[in-house]
PDB file of C-alpha atoms in Angstrom:
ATOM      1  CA  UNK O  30    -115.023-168.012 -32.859  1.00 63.00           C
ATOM      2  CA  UNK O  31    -118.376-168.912 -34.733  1.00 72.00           C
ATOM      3  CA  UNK O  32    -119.670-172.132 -33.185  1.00 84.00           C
ATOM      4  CA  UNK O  33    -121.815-173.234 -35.681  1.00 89.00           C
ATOM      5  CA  UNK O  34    -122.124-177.444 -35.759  1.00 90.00           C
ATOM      6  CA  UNK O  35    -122.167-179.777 -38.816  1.00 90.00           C
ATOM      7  CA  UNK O  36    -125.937-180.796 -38.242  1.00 91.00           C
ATOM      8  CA  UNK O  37    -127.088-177.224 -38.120  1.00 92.00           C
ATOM      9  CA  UNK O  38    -124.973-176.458 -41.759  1.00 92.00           C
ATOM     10  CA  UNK O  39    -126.602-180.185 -42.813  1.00 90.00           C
ATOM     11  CA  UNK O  40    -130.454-178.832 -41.733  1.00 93.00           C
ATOM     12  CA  UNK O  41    -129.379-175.121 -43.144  1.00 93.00           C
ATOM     13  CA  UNK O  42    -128.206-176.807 -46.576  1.00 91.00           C
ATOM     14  CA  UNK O  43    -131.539-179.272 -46.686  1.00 91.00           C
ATOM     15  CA  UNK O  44    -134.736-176.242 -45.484  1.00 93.00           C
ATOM     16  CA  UNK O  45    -132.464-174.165 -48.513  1.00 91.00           C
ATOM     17  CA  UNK O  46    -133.194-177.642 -50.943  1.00 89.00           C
ATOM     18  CA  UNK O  47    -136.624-178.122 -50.070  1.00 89.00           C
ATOM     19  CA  UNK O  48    -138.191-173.915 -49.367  1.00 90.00           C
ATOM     20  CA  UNK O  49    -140.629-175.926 -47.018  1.00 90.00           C
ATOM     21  CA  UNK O  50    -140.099-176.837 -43.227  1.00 91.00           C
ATOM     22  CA  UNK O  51    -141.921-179.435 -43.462  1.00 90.00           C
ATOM     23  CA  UNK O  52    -139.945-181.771 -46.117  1.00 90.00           C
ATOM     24  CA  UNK O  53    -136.932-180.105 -45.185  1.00 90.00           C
ATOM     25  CA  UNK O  54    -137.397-181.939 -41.413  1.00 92.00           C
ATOM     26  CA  UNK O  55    -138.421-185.326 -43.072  1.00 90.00           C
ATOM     27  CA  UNK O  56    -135.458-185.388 -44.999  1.00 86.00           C
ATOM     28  CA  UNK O  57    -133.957-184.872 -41.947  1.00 89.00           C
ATOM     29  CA  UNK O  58    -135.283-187.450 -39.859  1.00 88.00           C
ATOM     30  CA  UNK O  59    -136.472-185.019 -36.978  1.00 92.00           C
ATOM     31  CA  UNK O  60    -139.087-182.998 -35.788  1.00 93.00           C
ATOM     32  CA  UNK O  61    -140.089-179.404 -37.913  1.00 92.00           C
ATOM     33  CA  UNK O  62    -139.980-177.787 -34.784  1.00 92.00           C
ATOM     34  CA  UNK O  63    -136.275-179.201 -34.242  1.00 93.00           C
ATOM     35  CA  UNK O  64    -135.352-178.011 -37.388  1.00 93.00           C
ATOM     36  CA  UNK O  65    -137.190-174.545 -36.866  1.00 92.00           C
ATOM     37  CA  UNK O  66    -134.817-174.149 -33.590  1.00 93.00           C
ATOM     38  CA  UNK O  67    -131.856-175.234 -35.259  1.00 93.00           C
ATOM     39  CA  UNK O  68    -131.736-173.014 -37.918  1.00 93.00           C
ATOM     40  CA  UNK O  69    -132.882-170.208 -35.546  1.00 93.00           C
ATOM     41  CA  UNK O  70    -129.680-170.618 -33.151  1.00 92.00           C
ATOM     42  CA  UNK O  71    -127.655-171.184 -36.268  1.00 93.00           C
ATOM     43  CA  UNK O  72    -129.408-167.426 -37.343  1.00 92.00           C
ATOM     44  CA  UNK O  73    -128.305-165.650 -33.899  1.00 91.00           C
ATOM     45  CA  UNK O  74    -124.863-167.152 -33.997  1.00 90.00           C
ATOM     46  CA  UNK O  75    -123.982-165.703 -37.340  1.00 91.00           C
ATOM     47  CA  UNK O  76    -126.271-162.652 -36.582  1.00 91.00           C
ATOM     48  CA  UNK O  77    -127.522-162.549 -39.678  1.00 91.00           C
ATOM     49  CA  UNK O  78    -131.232-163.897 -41.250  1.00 93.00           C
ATOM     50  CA  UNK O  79    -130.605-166.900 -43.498  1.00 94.00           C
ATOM     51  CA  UNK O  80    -134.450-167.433 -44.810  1.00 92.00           C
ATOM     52  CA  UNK O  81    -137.355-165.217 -45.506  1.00 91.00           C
ATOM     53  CA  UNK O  82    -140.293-166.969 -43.730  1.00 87.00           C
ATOM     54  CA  UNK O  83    -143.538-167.504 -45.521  1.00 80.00           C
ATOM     55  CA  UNK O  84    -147.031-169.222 -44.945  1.00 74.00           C
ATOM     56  CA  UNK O  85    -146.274-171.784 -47.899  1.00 78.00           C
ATOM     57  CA  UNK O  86    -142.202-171.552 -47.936  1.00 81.00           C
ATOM     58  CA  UNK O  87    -139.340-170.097 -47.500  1.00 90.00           C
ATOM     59  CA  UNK O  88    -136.941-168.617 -49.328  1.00 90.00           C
ATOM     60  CA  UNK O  89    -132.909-167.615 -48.422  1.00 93.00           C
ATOM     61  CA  UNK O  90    -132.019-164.105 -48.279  1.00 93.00           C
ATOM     62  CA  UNK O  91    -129.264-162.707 -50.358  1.00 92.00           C
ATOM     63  CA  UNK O  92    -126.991-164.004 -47.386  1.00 93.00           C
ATOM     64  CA  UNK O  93    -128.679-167.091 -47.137  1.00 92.00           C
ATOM     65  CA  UNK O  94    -127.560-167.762 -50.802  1.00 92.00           C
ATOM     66  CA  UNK O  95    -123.827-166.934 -50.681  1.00 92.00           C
ATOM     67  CA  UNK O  96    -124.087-168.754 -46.982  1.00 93.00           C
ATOM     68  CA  UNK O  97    -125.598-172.231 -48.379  1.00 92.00           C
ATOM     69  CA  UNK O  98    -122.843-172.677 -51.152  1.00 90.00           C
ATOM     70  CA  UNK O  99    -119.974-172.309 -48.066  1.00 91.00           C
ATOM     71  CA  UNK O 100    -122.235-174.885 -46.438  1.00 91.00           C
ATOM     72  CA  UNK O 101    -121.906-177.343 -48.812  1.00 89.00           C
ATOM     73  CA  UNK O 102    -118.598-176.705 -49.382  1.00 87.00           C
ATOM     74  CA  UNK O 103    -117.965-177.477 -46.071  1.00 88.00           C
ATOM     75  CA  UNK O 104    -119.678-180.819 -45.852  1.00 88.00           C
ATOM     76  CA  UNK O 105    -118.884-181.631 -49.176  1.00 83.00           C
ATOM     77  CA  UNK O 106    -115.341-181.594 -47.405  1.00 84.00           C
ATOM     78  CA  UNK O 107    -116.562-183.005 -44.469  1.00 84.00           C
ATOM     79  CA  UNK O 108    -117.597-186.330 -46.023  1.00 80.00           C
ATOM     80  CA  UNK O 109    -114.670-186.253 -47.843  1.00 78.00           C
ATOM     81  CA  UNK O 110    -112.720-187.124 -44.937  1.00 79.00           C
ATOM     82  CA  UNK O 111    -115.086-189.575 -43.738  1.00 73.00           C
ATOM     83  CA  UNK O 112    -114.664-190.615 -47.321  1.00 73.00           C
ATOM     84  CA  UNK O 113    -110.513-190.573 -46.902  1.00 72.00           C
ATOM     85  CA  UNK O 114    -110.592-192.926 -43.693  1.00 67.00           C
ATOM     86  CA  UNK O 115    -112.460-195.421 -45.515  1.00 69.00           C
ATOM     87  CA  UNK O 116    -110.166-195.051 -48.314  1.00 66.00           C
ATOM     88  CA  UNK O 117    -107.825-196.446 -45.872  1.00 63.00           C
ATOM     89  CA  UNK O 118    -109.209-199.588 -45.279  1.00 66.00           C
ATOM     90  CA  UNK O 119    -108.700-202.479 -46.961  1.00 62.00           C
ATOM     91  CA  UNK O 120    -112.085-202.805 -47.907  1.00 70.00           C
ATOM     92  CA  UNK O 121    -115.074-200.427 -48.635  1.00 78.00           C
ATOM     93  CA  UNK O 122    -117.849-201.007 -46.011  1.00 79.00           C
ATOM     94  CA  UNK O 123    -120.321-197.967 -44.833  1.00 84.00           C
ATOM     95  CA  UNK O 124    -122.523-196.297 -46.417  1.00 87.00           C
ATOM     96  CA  UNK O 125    -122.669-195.859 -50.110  1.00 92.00           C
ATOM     97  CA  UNK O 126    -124.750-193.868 -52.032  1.00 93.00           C
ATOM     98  CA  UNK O 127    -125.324-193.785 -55.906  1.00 96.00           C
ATOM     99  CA  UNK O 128    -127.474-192.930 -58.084  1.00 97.00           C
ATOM    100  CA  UNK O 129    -129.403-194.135 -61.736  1.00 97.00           C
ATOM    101  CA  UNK O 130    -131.044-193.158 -64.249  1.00 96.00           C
ATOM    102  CA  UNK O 131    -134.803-194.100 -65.198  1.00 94.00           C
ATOM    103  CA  UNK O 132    -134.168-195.482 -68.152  1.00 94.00           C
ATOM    104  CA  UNK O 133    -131.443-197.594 -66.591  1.00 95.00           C
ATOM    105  CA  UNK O 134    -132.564-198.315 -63.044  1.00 95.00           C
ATOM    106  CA  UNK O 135    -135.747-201.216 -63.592  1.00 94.00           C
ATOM    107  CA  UNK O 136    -133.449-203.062 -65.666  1.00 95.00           C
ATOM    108  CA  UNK O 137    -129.734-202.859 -64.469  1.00 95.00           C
ATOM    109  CA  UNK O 138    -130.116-202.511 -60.392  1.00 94.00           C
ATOM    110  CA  UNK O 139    -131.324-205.556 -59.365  1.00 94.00           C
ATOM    111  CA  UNK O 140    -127.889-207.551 -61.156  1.00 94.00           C
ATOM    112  CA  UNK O 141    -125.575-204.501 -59.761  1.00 95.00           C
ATOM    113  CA  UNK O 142    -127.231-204.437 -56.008  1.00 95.00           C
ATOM    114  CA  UNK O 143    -126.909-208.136 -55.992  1.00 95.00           C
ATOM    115  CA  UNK O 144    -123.490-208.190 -57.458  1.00 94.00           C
ATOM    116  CA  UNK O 145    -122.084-205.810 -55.083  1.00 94.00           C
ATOM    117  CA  UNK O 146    -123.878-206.963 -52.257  1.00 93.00           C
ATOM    118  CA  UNK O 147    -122.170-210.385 -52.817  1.00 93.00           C
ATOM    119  CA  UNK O 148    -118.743-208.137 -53.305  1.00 92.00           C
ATOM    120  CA  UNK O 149    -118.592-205.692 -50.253  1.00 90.00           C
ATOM    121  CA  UNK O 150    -121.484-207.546 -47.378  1.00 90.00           C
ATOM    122  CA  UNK O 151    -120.786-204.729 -45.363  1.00 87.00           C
ATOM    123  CA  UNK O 152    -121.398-202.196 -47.797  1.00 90.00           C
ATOM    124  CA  UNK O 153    -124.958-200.268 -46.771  1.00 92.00           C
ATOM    125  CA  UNK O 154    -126.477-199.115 -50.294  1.00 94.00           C
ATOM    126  CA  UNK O 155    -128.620-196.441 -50.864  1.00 94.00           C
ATOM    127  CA  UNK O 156    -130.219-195.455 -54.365  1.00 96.00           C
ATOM    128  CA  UNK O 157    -131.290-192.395 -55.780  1.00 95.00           C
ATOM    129  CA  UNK O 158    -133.300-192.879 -58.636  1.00 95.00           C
ATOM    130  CA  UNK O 159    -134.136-189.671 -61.309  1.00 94.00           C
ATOM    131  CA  UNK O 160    -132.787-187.871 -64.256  1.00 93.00           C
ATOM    132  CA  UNK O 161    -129.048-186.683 -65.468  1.00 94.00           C
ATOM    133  CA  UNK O 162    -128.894-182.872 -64.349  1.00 93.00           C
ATOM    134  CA  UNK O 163    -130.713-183.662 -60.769  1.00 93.00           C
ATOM    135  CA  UNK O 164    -127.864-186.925 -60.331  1.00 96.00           C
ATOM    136  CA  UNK O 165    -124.989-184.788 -61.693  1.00 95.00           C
ATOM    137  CA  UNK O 166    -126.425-181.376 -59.169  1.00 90.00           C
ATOM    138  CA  UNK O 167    -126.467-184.221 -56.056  1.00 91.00           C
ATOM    139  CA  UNK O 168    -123.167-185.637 -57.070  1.00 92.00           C
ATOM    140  CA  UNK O 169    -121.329-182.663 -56.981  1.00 88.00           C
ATOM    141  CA  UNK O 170    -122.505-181.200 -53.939  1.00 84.00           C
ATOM    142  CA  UNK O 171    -121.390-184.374 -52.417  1.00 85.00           C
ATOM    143  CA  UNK O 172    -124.959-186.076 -51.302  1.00 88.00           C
ATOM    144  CA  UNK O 173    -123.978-189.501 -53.875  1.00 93.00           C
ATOM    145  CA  UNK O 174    -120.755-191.163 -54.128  1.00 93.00           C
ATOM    146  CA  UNK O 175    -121.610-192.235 -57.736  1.00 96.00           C
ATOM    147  CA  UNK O 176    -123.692-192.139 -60.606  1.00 97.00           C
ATOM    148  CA  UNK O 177    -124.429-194.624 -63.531  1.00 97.00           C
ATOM    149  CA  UNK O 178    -125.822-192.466 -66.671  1.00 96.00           C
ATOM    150  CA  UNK O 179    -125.535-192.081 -70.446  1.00 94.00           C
ATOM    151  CA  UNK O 180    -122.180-190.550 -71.357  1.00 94.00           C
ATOM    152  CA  UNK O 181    -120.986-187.745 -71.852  1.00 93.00           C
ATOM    153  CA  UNK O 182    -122.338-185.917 -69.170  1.00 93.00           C
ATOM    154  CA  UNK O 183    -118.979-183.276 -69.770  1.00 88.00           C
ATOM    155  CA  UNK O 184    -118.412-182.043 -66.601  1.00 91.00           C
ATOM    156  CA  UNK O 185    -114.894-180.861 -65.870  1.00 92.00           C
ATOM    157  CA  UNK O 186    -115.120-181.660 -62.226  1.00 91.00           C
ATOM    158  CA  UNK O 187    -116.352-184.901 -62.650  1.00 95.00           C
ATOM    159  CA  UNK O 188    -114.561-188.517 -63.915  1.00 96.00           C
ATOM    160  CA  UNK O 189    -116.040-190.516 -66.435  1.00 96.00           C
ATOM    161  CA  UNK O 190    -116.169-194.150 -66.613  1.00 96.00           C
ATOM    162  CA  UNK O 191    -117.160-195.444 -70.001  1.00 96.00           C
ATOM    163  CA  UNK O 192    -119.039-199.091 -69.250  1.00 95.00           C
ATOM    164  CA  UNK O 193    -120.774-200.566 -72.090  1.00 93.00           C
ATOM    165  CA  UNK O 194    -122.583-199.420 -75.655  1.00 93.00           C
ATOM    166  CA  UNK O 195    -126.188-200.364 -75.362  1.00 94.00           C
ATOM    167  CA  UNK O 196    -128.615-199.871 -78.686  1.00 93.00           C
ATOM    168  CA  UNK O 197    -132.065-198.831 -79.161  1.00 93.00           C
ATOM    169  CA  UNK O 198    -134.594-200.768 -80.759  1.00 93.00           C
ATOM    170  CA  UNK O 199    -138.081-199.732 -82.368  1.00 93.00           C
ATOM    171  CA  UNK O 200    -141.373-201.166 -80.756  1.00 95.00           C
ATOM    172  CA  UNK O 201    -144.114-200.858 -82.824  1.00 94.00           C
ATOM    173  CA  UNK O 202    -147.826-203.171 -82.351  1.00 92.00           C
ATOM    174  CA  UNK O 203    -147.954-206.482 -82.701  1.00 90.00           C
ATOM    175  CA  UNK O 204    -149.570-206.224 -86.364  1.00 86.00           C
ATOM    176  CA  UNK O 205    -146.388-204.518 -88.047  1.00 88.00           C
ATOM    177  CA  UNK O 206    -144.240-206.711 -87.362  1.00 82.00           C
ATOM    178  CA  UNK O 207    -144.125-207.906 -90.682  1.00 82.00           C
ATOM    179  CA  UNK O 208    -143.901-204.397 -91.890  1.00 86.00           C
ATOM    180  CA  UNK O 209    -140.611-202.592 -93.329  1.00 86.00           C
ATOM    181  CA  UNK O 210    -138.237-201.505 -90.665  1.00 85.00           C
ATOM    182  CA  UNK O 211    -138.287-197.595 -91.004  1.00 85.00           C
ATOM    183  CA  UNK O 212    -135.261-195.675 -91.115  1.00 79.00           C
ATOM    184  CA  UNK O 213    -134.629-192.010 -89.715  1.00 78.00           C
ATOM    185  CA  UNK O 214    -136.317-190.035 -91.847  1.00 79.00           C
ATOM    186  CA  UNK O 215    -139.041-191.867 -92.030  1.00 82.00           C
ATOM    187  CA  UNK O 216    -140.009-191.877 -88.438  1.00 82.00           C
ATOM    188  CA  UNK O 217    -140.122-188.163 -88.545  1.00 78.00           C
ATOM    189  CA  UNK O 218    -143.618-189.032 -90.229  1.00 80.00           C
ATOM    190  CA  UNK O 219    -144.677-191.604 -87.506  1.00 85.00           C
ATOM    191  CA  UNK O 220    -146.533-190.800 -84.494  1.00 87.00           C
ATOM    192  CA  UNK O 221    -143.377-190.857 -82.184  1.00 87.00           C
ATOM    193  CA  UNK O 222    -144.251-191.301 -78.562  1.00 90.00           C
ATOM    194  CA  UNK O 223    -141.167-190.289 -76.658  1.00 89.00           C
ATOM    195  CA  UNK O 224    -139.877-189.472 -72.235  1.00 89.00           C
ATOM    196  CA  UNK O 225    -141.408-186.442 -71.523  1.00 86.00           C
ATOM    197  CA  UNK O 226    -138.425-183.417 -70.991  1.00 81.00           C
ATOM    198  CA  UNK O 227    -135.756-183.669 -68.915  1.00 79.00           C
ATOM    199  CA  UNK O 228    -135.030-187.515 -69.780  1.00 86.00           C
ATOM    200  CA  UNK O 229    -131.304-187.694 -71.983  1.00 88.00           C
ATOM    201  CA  UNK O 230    -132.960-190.921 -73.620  1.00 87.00           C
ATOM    202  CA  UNK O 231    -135.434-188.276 -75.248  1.00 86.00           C
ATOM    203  CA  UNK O 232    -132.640-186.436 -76.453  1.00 87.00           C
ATOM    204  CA  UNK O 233    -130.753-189.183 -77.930  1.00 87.00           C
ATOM    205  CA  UNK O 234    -134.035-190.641 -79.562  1.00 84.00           C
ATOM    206  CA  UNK O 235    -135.055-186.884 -81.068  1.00 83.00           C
ATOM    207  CA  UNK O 236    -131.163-186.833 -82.420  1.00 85.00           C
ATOM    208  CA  UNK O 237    -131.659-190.374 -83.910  1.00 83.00           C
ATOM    209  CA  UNK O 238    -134.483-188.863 -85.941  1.00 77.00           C
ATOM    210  CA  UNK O 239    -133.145-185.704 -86.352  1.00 75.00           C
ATOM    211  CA  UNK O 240    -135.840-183.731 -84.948  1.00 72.00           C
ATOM    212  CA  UNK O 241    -135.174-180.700 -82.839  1.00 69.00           C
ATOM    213  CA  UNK O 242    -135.593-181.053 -79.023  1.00 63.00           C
ATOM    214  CA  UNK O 243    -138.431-179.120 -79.285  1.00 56.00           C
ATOM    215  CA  UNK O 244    -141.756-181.568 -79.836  1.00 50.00           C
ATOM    216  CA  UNK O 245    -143.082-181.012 -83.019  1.00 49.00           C
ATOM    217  CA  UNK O 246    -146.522-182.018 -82.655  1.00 44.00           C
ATOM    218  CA  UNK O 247    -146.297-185.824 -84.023  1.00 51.00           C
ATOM    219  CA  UNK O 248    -144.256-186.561 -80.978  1.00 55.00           C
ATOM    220  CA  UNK O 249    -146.624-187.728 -77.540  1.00 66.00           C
ATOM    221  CA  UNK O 250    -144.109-187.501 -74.072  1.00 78.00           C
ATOM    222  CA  UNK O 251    -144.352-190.280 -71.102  1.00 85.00           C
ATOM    223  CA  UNK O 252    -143.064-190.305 -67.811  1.00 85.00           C
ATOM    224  CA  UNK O 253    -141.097-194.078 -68.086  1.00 91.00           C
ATOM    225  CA  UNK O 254    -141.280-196.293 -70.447  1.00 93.00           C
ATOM    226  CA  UNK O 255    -143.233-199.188 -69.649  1.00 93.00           C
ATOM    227  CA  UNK O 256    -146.113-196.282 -70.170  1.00 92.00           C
ATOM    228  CA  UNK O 257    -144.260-195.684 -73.708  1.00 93.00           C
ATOM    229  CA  UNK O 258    -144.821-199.668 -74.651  1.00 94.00           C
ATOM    230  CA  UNK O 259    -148.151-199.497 -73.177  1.00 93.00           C
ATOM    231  CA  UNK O 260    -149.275-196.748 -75.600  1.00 92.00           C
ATOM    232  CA  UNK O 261    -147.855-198.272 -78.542  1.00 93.00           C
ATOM    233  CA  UNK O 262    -150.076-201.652 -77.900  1.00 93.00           C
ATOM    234  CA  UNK O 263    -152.639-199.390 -77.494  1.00 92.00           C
ATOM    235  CA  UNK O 264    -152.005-198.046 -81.388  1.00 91.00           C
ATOM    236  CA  UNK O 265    -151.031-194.695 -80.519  1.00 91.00           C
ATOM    237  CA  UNK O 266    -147.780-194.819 -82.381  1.00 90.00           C
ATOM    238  CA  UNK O 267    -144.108-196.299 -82.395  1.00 92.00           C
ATOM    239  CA  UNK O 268    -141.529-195.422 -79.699  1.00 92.00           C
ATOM    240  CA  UNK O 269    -137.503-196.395 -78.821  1.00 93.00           C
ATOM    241  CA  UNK O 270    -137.015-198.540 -75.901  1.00 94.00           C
ATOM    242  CA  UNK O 271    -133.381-199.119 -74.533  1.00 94.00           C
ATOM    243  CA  UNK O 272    -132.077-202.778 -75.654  1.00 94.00           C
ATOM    244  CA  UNK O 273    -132.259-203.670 -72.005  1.00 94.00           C
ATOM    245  CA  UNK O 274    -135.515-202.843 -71.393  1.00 94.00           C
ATOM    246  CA  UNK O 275    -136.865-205.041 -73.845  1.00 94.00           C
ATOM    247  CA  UNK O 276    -137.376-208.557 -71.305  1.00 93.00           C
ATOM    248  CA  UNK O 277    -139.139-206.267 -69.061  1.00 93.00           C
ATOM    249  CA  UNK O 278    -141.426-204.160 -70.580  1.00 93.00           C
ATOM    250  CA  UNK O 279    -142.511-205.893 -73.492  1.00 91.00           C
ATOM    251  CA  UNK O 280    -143.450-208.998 -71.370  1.00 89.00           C
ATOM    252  CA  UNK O 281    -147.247-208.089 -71.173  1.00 85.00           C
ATOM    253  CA  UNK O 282    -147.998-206.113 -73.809  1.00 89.00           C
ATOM    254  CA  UNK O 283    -148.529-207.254 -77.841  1.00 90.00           C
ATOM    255  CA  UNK O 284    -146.006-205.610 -79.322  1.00 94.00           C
ATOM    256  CA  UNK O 285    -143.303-206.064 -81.926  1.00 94.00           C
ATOM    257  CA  UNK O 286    -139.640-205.115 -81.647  1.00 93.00           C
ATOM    258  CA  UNK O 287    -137.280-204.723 -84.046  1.00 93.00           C
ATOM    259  CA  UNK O 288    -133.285-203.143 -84.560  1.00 91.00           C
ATOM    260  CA  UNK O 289    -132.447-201.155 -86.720  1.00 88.00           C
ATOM    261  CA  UNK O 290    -129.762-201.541 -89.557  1.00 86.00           C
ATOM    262  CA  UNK O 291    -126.450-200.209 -88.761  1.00 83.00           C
ATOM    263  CA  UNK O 292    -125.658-197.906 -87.529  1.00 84.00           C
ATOM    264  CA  UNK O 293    -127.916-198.365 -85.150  1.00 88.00           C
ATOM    265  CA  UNK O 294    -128.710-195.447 -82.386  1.00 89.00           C
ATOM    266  CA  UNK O 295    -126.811-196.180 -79.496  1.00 92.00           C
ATOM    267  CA  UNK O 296    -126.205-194.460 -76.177  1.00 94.00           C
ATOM    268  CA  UNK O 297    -122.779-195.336 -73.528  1.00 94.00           C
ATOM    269  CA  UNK O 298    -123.276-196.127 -70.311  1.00 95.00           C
ATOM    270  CA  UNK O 299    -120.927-195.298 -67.873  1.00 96.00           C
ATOM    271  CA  UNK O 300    -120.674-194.144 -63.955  1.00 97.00           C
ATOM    272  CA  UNK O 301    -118.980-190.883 -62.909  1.00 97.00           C
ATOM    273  CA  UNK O 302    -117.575-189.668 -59.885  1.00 96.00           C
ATOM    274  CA  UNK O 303    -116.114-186.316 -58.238  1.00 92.00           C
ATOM    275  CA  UNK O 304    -112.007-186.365 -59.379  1.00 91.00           C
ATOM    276  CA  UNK O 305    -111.721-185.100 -55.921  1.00 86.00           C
ATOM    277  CA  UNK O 306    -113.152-188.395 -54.558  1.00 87.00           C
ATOM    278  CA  UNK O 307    -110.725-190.285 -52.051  1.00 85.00           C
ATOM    279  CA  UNK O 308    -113.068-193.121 -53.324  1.00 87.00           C
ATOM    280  CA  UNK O 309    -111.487-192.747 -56.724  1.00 88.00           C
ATOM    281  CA  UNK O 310    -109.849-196.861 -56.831  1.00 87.00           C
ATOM    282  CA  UNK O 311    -112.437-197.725 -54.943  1.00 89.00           C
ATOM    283  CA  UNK O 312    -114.992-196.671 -56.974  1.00 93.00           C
ATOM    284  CA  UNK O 313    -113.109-197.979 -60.279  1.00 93.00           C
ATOM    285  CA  UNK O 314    -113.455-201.259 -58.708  1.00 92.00           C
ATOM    286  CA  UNK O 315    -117.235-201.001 -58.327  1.00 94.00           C
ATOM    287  CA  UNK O 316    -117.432-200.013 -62.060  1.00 95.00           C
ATOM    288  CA  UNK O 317    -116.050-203.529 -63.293  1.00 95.00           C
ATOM    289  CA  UNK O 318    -118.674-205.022 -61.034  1.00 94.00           C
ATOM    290  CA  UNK O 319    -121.554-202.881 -62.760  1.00 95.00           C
ATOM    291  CA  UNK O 320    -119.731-203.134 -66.227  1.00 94.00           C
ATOM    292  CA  UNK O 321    -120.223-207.132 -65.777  1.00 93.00           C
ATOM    293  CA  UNK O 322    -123.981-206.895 -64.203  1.00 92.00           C
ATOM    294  CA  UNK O 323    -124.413-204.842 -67.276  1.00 87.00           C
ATOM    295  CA  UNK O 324    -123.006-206.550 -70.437  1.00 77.00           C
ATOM    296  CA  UNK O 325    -125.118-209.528 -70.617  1.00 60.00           C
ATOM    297  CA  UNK O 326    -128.191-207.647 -70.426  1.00 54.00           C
ATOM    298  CA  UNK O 327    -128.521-206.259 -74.004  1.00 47.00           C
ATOM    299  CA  UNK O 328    -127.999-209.860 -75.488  1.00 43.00           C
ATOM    300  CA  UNK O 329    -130.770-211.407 -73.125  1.00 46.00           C
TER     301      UNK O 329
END
């Protein structure tokens, strides 16, 4: 029999993540040259090379790659168990992990954290903060227990939790306030400063305006958007913020916001989960604690 131990698969699955040593042994927690020997044994137990070693990275052989998805199947179902026995308590305590969007996270986590904190004391939270396809990739290879995005994210092997309808609003500088609130088409003619790609609240702004994903050359990207507002008090153009985001980014800098007639652009937000989750009631418990942290917040 193979006797190959969860750690080793758990340091196999992270150096095949990261390509580097290195970040592979700080996500760890341990030494490179702990990792190095671990994956090393792991190698001469299965008698076959899992990585191609360079100076800069590394990279997994061709049965490194079919190896590291049976890896993470297998711890996938490993915390899955752990996941199953505290199913069985009466209470959910341990470790949880979830992750948030950007264009969410500033705004919504401090209520949520403090809401469930107050809910579950022994719960031990741990946030993972960056955009849909990286949360959704995590989720289902089992490193979060959760995720709150913008719905849909349609993905068959995940549950969706529908939470609350949240609109957009236009900030523009402090001078046009007084000006007429353009529609659609007529911000295809503004200077549009919009996330940079990869963020779903760029999408859902472009498809408010009907413009095609690909930026036409009015539209200026950002990495978050308190660097959005900060461009638009600068007059470099208009930009959509999320209704939540209004108290806190608009705070210190002279700008104007406004909302649009309806129908106003909108987005869901919701949290989704692996169906195969023994956290499922759990987890639909936590949801009516972040669907009440949430609601107030667009009306603040």
């Amino acid at each position: 029999m193979i006797n190959i131990t969860l750690k080793q698969l758990r340091y196999f699955e992270a150096l095949a993540r990261h390509g580097h040593f290195g970040r592979a042994a700080e996500a760890c927690a341990i030494s490179q040259p702990a990792l190095s020997m671990q994956i090393k044994e792991m190698e001469d137990v299965l008698g076959a090379t899992l990585f191609e070693r360079g100076a800069r990275q590394v990279r997994l052989t061709h049965f490194g790659e079919v190896a590291v998805e049976r890896a993470r199947d297998i711890l996938r179902s490993a915390d899955e168990l752990g996941d199953l026995a505290r199913a069985s308590r009466e209470r959910l305590v341990g470790r949880f992990r979830i992750g948030v969007i950007p264009t969410i996270a500033p705004y919504l986590l401090p209520k949520v954290i403090g809401n469930l904190k107050e809910s579950y004391p022994e719960l031990d939270i741990h946030v993972r903060e960056t955009v849909t396809p990286k949360l959704i990739q995590e989720l289902k290879e089992g490193r979060l227990d959760t995720a709150i995005v913008a719905l849909p994210v349609s993905e068959s092997s995940l549950e969706e939790i529908p939470l609350i309808q949240e609109s957009f609003v236009l900030v523009r500088t402090a001078g046009e306030a007084n000006l007429p609130l353009p529609n659609a088409d007529s911000l295809k003619e503004m200077r549009l400063l919009l996330l940079e790609e990869g963020h779903c609240f760029r999408d859902q702004a472009l498809s408010f305006c009907n413009l095609p994903s690909g930026p036409p050359r009015e539209v200026l990207d950002a990495s978050s958007l308190s660097t959005l507002v900060q461009m638009v008090s600068a007059g470099m153009g208009v930009t959509l913020i999320p209704e939540m985001a209004v108290p806190v980014e608009t705070r210190s800098a002279p700008v104007s916001v406004s909302r649009f007639e309806a129908p106003e652009p909108n987005r869901t937000i919701g949290m989704v989960w692996r169906r195969s989750s023994p956290l499922a009631s759990q987890l639909t418990e936590i949801a009516d604690i972040v669907r009440r942290s949430a609601e107030p917040m667009p009306h603040q």
